[in-house]
CSV table of C-alpha atoms and ligand atoms in Angstrom, one decimal:
chain,number,residue,atom,x,y,z
A,404,UNK,CA,22.1,-2.6,18.1
A,405,UNK,CA,24.1,-2.1,14.9
A,406,UNK,CA,21.8,-3.1,12.1
A,407,UNK,CA,23.2,-5.2,9.2
A,408,UNK,CA,22.3,-3.7,5.8
A,409,UNK,CA,22.5,-5.1,2.3
A,410,UNK,CA,21.9,-2.8,-0.6
A,411,UNK,CA,19.3,-4.0,-3.0
A,412,UNK,CA,20.2,-1.9,-6.1
A,413,UNK,CA,22.3,1.0,-7.2
A,414,UNK,CA,19.2,3.3,-7.3
A,415,UNK,CA,17.5,2.5,-4.0
A,416,UNK,CA,16.6,0.0,-1.3
A,417,UNK,CA,18.3,-1.9,1.4
A,418,UNK,CA,17.5,-5.1,3.2
A,419,UNK,CA,17.8,-5.1,7.0
A,420,UNK,CA,19.1,-8.5,7.8
A,421,UNK,CA,18.6,-10.6,10.9
A,422,UNK,CA,15.8,-8.5,12.4
A,423,UNK,CA,12.5,-9.5,13.9
A,424,UNK,CA,10.2,-6.6,13.6
A,425,UNK,CA,7.8,-8.0,16.2
A,426,UNK,CA,10.4,-8.2,18.9
A,427,UNK,CA,10.8,-5.3,21.3
A,428,UNK,CA,12.9,-2.6,19.7
A,429,UNK,CA,14.5,0.2,21.8
A,430,UNK,CA,14.3,3.8,20.6
A,431,UNK,CA,17.9,3.8,19.6
A,432,UNK,CA,17.5,0.5,17.6
A,433,UNK,CA,14.5,2.0,15.9
A,434,UNK,CA,16.5,5.2,15.2
A,435,UNK,CA,18.9,3.1,13.2
A,436,UNK,CA,16.1,1.5,11.2
A,437,UNK,CA,14.6,5.0,10.6
A,438,UNK,CA,17.9,6.4,9.5
A,439,UNK,CA,18.2,3.5,7.0
A,440,UNK,CA,14.7,4.3,5.8
A,441,UNK,CA,15.6,7.9,5.1
A,442,UNK,CA,19.0,6.9,3.5
A,443,UNK,CA,17.7,4.1,1.2
A,444,UNK,CA,14.0,5.0,0.4
A,445,UNK,CA,12.9,1.4,0.7
A,446,UNK,CA,13.6,-1.2,3.3
A,447,UNK,CA,13.1,-5.0,3.0
A,448,UNK,CA,12.5,-7.2,6.0
A,449,UNK,CA,12.5,-10.9,5.1
A,450,UNK,CA,11.0,-13.8,7.0
A,451,UNK,CA,8.5,-11.8,9.1
A,452,UNK,CA,6.0,-14.5,10.1
A,453,UNK,CA,4.0,-12.0,12.2
A,454,UNK,CA,0.4,-11.4,13.1
A,455,UNK,CA,-1.7,-8.6,11.6
A,456,UNK,CA,-1.6,-6.9,15.0
A,457,UNK,CA,2.2,-7.0,15.0
A,458,UNK,CA,2.2,-5.6,11.4
A,459,UNK,CA,0.2,-2.7,12.7
A,460,UNK,CA,2.3,-2.2,15.8
A,461,UNK,CA,5.6,-2.1,13.8
A,462,UNK,CA,4.0,0.3,11.3
A,463,UNK,CA,2.9,2.7,14.0
A,464,UNK,CA,6.5,3.3,14.9
A,465,UNK,CA,6.7,5.4,11.7
A,466,UNK,CA,3.6,7.5,12.5
A,467,UNK,CA,-0.2,7.5,12.5
A,468,UNK,CA,-1.9,4.9,10.4
A,469,UNK,CA,-4.4,5.8,7.7
A,470,UNK,CA,-7.8,4.1,8.1
A,471,UNK,CA,-8.1,4.1,4.3
A,472,UNK,CA,-11.3,6.2,4.2
A,473,UNK,CA,-10.3,7.1,0.6
A,474,UNK,CA,-10.5,3.3,-0.3
A,475,UNK,CA,-13.4,2.0,1.7
A,476,UNK,CA,-14.0,-1.1,-0.4
A,477,UNK,CA,-10.3,-2.1,-0.4
A,478,UNK,CA,-10.0,-2.3,3.4
A,479,UNK,CA,-9.7,-5.5,5.5
A,480,UNK,CA,-13.3,-6.3,6.6
A,481,UNK,CA,-12.5,-5.7,10.3
A,482,UNK,CA,-9.2,-3.8,10.4
A,483,UNK,CA,-9.5,-0.5,8.6
A,484,UNK,CA,-5.8,0.3,8.9
A,485,UNK,CA,-5.1,-2.7,6.6
A,486,UNK,CA,-5.6,-2.3,2.9
A,487,UNK,CA,-5.9,-5.4,0.9
A,488,UNK,CA,-4.1,-5.9,-2.5
A,489,UNK,CA,-5.4,-9.3,-3.5
A,490,UNK,CA,-6.9,-11.3,-6.3
A,491,UNK,CA,-8.7,-13.6,-3.9
A,492,UNK,CA,-12.4,-13.5,-4.9
A,493,UNK,CA,-14.8,-11.9,-2.4
A,494,UNK,CA,-16.9,-14.2,-0.2
A,495,UNK,CA,-19.8,-14.1,-2.7
A,496,UNK,CA,-17.5,-15.3,-5.4
A,497,UNK,CA,-17.2,-11.9,-7.3
A,498,UNK,CA,-13.7,-10.7,-8.3
A,499,UNK,CA,-11.7,-8.7,-5.8
A,500,UNK,CA,-11.9,-5.0,-6.3
A,501,UNK,CA,-8.2,-4.7,-5.5
A,502,UNK,CA,-6.9,-7.2,-8.0
A,503,UNK,CA,-5.4,-4.5,-10.2
A,504,UNK,CA,-4.3,-2.2,-7.4
A,505,UNK,CA,-1.1,-0.3,-8.1
A,506,UNK,CA,-0.6,-1.4,-11.7
A,507,UNK,CA,0.7,2.1,-12.7
A,508,UNK,CA,3.6,4.1,-11.4
A,509,UNK,CA,2.3,6.1,-8.4
A,510,UNK,CA,2.9,7.1,-4.8
A,511,UNK,CA,0.3,6.2,-2.3
A,512,UNK,CA,-2.6,8.5,-1.5
A,513,UNK,CA,-1.3,11.2,-3.9
A,514,UNK,CA,-4.9,11.9,-4.9
A,515,UNK,CA,-5.6,13.1,-1.4
A,516,UNK,CA,-4.7,16.2,0.6
A,517,UNK,CA,-2.8,14.0,3.1
A,518,UNK,CA,-0.5,12.0,0.8
A,519,UNK,CA,1.2,9.2,2.6
A,520,UNK,CA,4.6,9.3,4.3
A,521,UNK,CA,5.3,5.6,3.8
A,522,UNK,CA,3.7,2.2,3.3
A,523,UNK,CA,4.5,-1.2,4.7
A,524,UNK,CA,3.4,-4.0,2.4
A,525,UNK,CA,3.4,-7.6,3.8
A,526,UNK,CA,3.3,-10.5,1.4
A,527,UNK,CA,1.0,-13.4,2.4
A,528,UNK,CA,0.7,-15.4,-0.8
A,529,UNK,CA,2.7,-15.0,-4.0
A,530,UNK,CA,2.3,-16.8,-7.3
A,531,UNK,CA,4.8,-19.5,-8.4
A,532,UNK,CA,6.7,-16.9,-10.5
A,533,UNK,CA,6.3,-13.1,-10.8
A,534,UNK,CA,4.0,-10.7,-9.0
A,535,UNK,CA,7.0,-8.4,-8.6
A,536,UNK,CA,6.9,-4.7,-7.7
A,537,UNK,CA,9.1,-2.0,-9.2
A,538,UNK,CA,10.3,1.0,-7.2
A,539,UNK,CA,11.9,4.3,-8.5
A,540,UNK,CA,14.1,6.8,-6.6
A,541,UNK,CA,12.5,10.2,-7.4
A,542,UNK,CA,15.3,12.2,-5.6
A,543,UNK,CA,18.0,10.6,-7.7
A,544,UNK,CA,15.8,11.3,-10.8
A,545,UNK,CA,15.4,14.9,-9.8
A,546,UNK,CA,19.1,15.4,-9.2
A,547,UNK,CA,19.8,14.0,-12.7
A,548,UNK,CA,17.6,16.6,-14.4
A,549,UNK,CA,19.4,19.5,-16.2
A,550,UNK,CA,19.3,22.9,-14.4
A,551,UNK,CA,16.9,24.1,-17.1
A,552,UNK,CA,14.4,21.3,-16.5
A,553,UNK,CA,14.7,21.8,-12.7
A,554,UNK,CA,13.8,25.5,-13.2
A,555,UNK,CA,10.9,24.7,-15.6
A,556,UNK,CA,9.4,22.2,-13.1
A,557,UNK,CA,9.9,24.3,-10.0
A,558,UNK,CA,6.5,26.0,-10.1
A,559,UNK,CA,4.3,23.4,-11.7
A,560,UNK,CA,1.6,21.5,-9.9
A,561,UNK,CA,0.5,18.0,-11.1
A,562,UNK,CA,-3.2,17.1,-10.9
A,563,UNK,CA,-3.5,13.6,-9.4
A,564,UNK,CA,-6.6,11.5,-10.2
A,565,UNK,CA,-7.9,8.6,-8.1
A,566,UNK,CA,-9.6,6.8,-11.0
A,567,UNK,CA,-7.8,5.1,-13.8
A,568,UNK,CA,-7.1,1.9,-12.1
A,569,UNK,CA,-7.0,-0.9,-14.7
A,570,UNK,CA,-10.6,-2.2,-15.1
A,571,UNK,CA,-12.5,-5.0,-16.6
A,572,UNK,CA,-15.9,-4.0,-17.9
A,573,UNK,CA,-17.7,-5.6,-14.9
A,574,UNK,CA,-20.4,-3.3,-13.3
A,575,UNK,CA,-18.7,-3.8,-10.0
A,576,UNK,CA,-15.4,-2.4,-11.4
A,577,UNK,CA,-17.3,0.6,-12.9
A,578,UNK,CA,-19.2,1.3,-9.7
A,579,UNK,CA,-15.9,1.1,-7.7
A,580,UNK,CA,-14.3,3.7,-10.1
A,581,UNK,CA,-17.2,6.0,-9.8
A,582,UNK,CA,-17.3,5.7,-6.0
A,583,UNK,CA,-13.5,6.5,-5.9
A,584,UNK,CA,-14.0,9.7,-8.0
A,585,UNK,CA,-16.8,10.9,-5.7
A,586,UNK,CA,-14.7,10.3,-2.5
A,587,UNK,CA,-11.5,11.8,-4.0
A,588,UNK,CA,-11.8,14.7,-6.4
A,589,UNK,CA,-8.5,15.4,-8.3
A,590,UNK,CA,-5.9,17.1,-6.1
A,591,UNK,CA,-2.9,19.2,-7.2
A,592,UNK,CA,0.6,18.8,-5.7
A,593,UNK,CA,3.9,20.5,-6.5
A,594,UNK,CA,5.8,18.5,-9.2
A,595,UNK,CA,8.9,19.0,-7.1
A,596,UNK,CA,8.5,18.3,-3.4
A,597,UNK,CA,11.0,18.9,-0.6
A,598,UNK,CA,11.4,15.9,1.7
A,599,UNK,CA,10.5,17.1,5.1
A,600,UNK,CA,13.1,15.0,6.9
A,601,UNK,CA,16.1,14.9,4.5
A,602,UNK,CA,15.5,18.3,2.8
A,603,UNK,CA,16.2,16.6,-0.6
A,604,UNK,CA,14.0,17.5,-3.6
A,605,UNK,CA,12.2,14.8,-5.4
A,606,UNK,CA,10.0,14.6,-8.5
A,607,UNK,CA,6.4,14.0,-7.4
A,608,UNK,CA,4.5,12.6,-10.4
A,609,UNK,CA,3.5,9.2,-11.7
A,610,UNK,CA,0.7,7.9,-13.9
A,611,UNK,CA,-2.2,9.3,-11.7
A,612,UNK,CA,-1.2,12.7,-13.0
A,613,UNK,CA,-3.2,13.7,-16.1
A,614,UNK,CA,-2.2,17.4,-16.4
A,615,UNK,CA,-0.5,20.3,-14.8
A,616,UNK,CA,-2.8,22.7,-13.0
A,617,UNK,CA,-3.7,25.6,-15.3
A,618,UNK,CA,-2.9,23.6,-18.4
A,619,UNK,CA,-4.8,21.2,-20.7
A,620,UNK,CA,-4.1,17.5,-20.9
A,621,UNK,CA,-2.7,17.8,-24.4
A,622,UNK,CA,-0.3,20.6,-23.3
A,623,UNK,CA,0.8,18.7,-20.2
A,624,UNK,CA,1.1,15.2,-21.6
A,625,UNK,CA,4.5,15.4,-23.3
A,626,UNK,CA,6.3,16.7,-20.2
A,627,UNK,CA,4.5,14.4,-17.8
A,628,UNK,CA,5.5,11.4,-20.0
A,629,UNK,CA,9.0,12.6,-20.3
A,630,UNK,CA,9.4,13.0,-16.6
A,631,UNK,CA,7.9,9.6,-15.8
A,632,UNK,CA,10.1,8.0,-18.4
A,633,UNK,CA,13.1,9.7,-17.0
A,634,UNK,CA,12.4,8.8,-13.4
A,635,UNK,CA,11.9,5.1,-14.2
A,636,UNK,CA,15.2,4.6,-16.1
A,637,UNK,CA,17.0,1.4,-15.0
A,638,UNK,CA,19.6,3.3,-13.0
A,639,UNK,CA,16.8,4.7,-10.7
A,640,UNK,CA,14.8,1.6,-10.1
A,641,UNK,CA,14.7,-1.6,-8.1
A,642,UNK,CA,12.5,-4.6,-9.0
A,643,UNK,CA,11.4,-6.6,-5.9
A,644,UNK,CA,10.8,-10.3,-6.3
A,645,UNK,CA,8.6,-11.2,-3.3
A,646,UNK,CA,8.8,-14.1,-0.9
A,647,UNK,CA,6.1,-15.0,1.5
A,648,UNK,CA,6.5,-13.0,4.8
A,649,UNK,CA,8.5,-10.2,3.2
A,650,UNK,CA,7.6,-6.8,4.4
A,651,UNK,CA,8.7,-3.9,2.2
A,652,UNK,CA,8.6,-0.4,3.6
A,653,UNK,CA,8.8,2.5,1.1
A,654,UNK,CA,9.0,6.3,1.5
A,655,UNK,CA,6.1,7.8,-0.5
A,656,UNK,CA,7.7,11.2,-0.4
A,657,UNK,CA,10.7,10.3,-2.6
A,658,UNK,CA,9.9,7.1,-4.3
A,659,UNK,CA,7.1,5.7,-6.6
A,660,UNK,CA,6.2,2.1,-7.3
A,661,UNK,CA,4.2,-0.1,-9.6
A,662,UNK,CA,2.8,-3.7,-9.1
A,663,UNK,CA,3.5,-5.8,-12.2
A,664,UNK,CA,1.1,-8.1,-14.0
A,665,UNK,CA,3.9,-10.5,-14.7
A,666,UNK,CA,2.2,-13.6,-13.3
A,667,UNK,CA,-0.4,-16.2,-14.0
A,668,UNK,CA,-3.6,-14.4,-12.9
A,669,UNK,CA,-5.3,-17.7,-11.9
A,670,UNK,CA,-2.7,-18.0,-9.1
A,671,UNK,CA,-3.2,-16.2,-5.8
A,672,UNK,CA,-1.3,-13.0,-4.9
A,673,UNK,CA,-2.4,-11.7,-1.5
A,674,UNK,CA,-0.7,-8.6,0.1
A,675,UNK,CA,-1.8,-6.4,3.0
A,676,UNK,CA,-0.6,-2.8,3.4
A,677,UNK,CA,-0.5,-0.3,6.2
A,678,UNK,CA,-0.2,3.3,5.1
A,679,UNK,CA,1.5,5.9,7.3
A,680,UNK,CA,-0.2,9.3,7.1
A,681,UNK,CA,2.0,12.2,5.8
A,682,UNK,CA,1.9,15.9,6.2
A,683,UNK,CA,-0.9,17.9,4.5
A,684,UNK,CA,-0.1,19.0,0.9
A,685,UNK,CA,-1.8,20.3,-2.2
A,686,UNK,CA,-5.3,21.6,-3.0
A,687,UNK,CA,-8.4,20.4,-4.8
A,688,UNK,CA,-7.9,21.2,-8.4
A,689,UNK,CA,-10.3,23.2,-10.4
A,690,UNK,CA,-12.1,21.4,-13.2
A,691,UNK,CA,-10.2,22.0,-16.5
B,1458,SIN,C1,0.5,-0.8,-3.9
B,1458,SIN,O1,0.5,-0.1,-4.8
B,1458,SIN,O2,0.3,-0.5,-2.7
B,1458,SIN,C2,0.6,-2.3,-4.1
B,1458,SIN,C3,1.9,-2.7,-4.7
B,1458,SIN,C4,1.9,-4.2,-5.0
B,1458,SIN,O3,0.9,-4.9,-4.8
B,1458,SIN,O4,2.9,-4.7,-5.4
């Protein structure tokens, strides 16, 4: 099979056209999809009117699936490999705990010792307008740094915190944040990681990073903010406008992403994500 690709932006991303991810796919056909994944950082599959089981099956081609033990209250009630990103109220009428998931630049599971390889987000329901997601190419951003900045960042470790999700002052939100901090103490990862499959270097930061290991927040903040701003310049990003039954796959080792609040919050936005487990990295950071 020769797959048909359409680039999504200068910085990253490609759509794989005319594909049914639920249909049987030979090893060589999957090899082409996998090559495109490594080349483009994110892949879009449109019109995938598939079941949850088919979503899991396709995702498993990329590796072992996370059971989301780091996010117990965000899981699908009966399928732990599916994480909900939804503003649909819970059965008892209380607001969904995942209604603000991903509203900052981040890569998935970076606050754990097994940060994710990749994620596959399936769109079930989208508001009339907006509810977009932004993606940034962190390899391109790394390559564009000056040699001096590449040298400066080479030995730094960023400390990633799980808390800090946007919150309302409801007690359920506060309890959720406290639960998350207990499950996942802050973890330090290199600021520059080498992609295990392509060998390319990429900046590994985002807004979950509050300081560099061994430095205070005040000392770290200017450089963290500079690098995040640099990495999210227009030439390194793609903004995805969702359609129902889109699946977007992204490589968490060389991209970061952010869900936008650019929609009428009374309208439904319901997404379901599988998360492919990555290689172990980092260490639990000492309290500053
Ligand atoms: C996520 O960060 O996994 C969710 C992104 C989104 O809902 O657009």
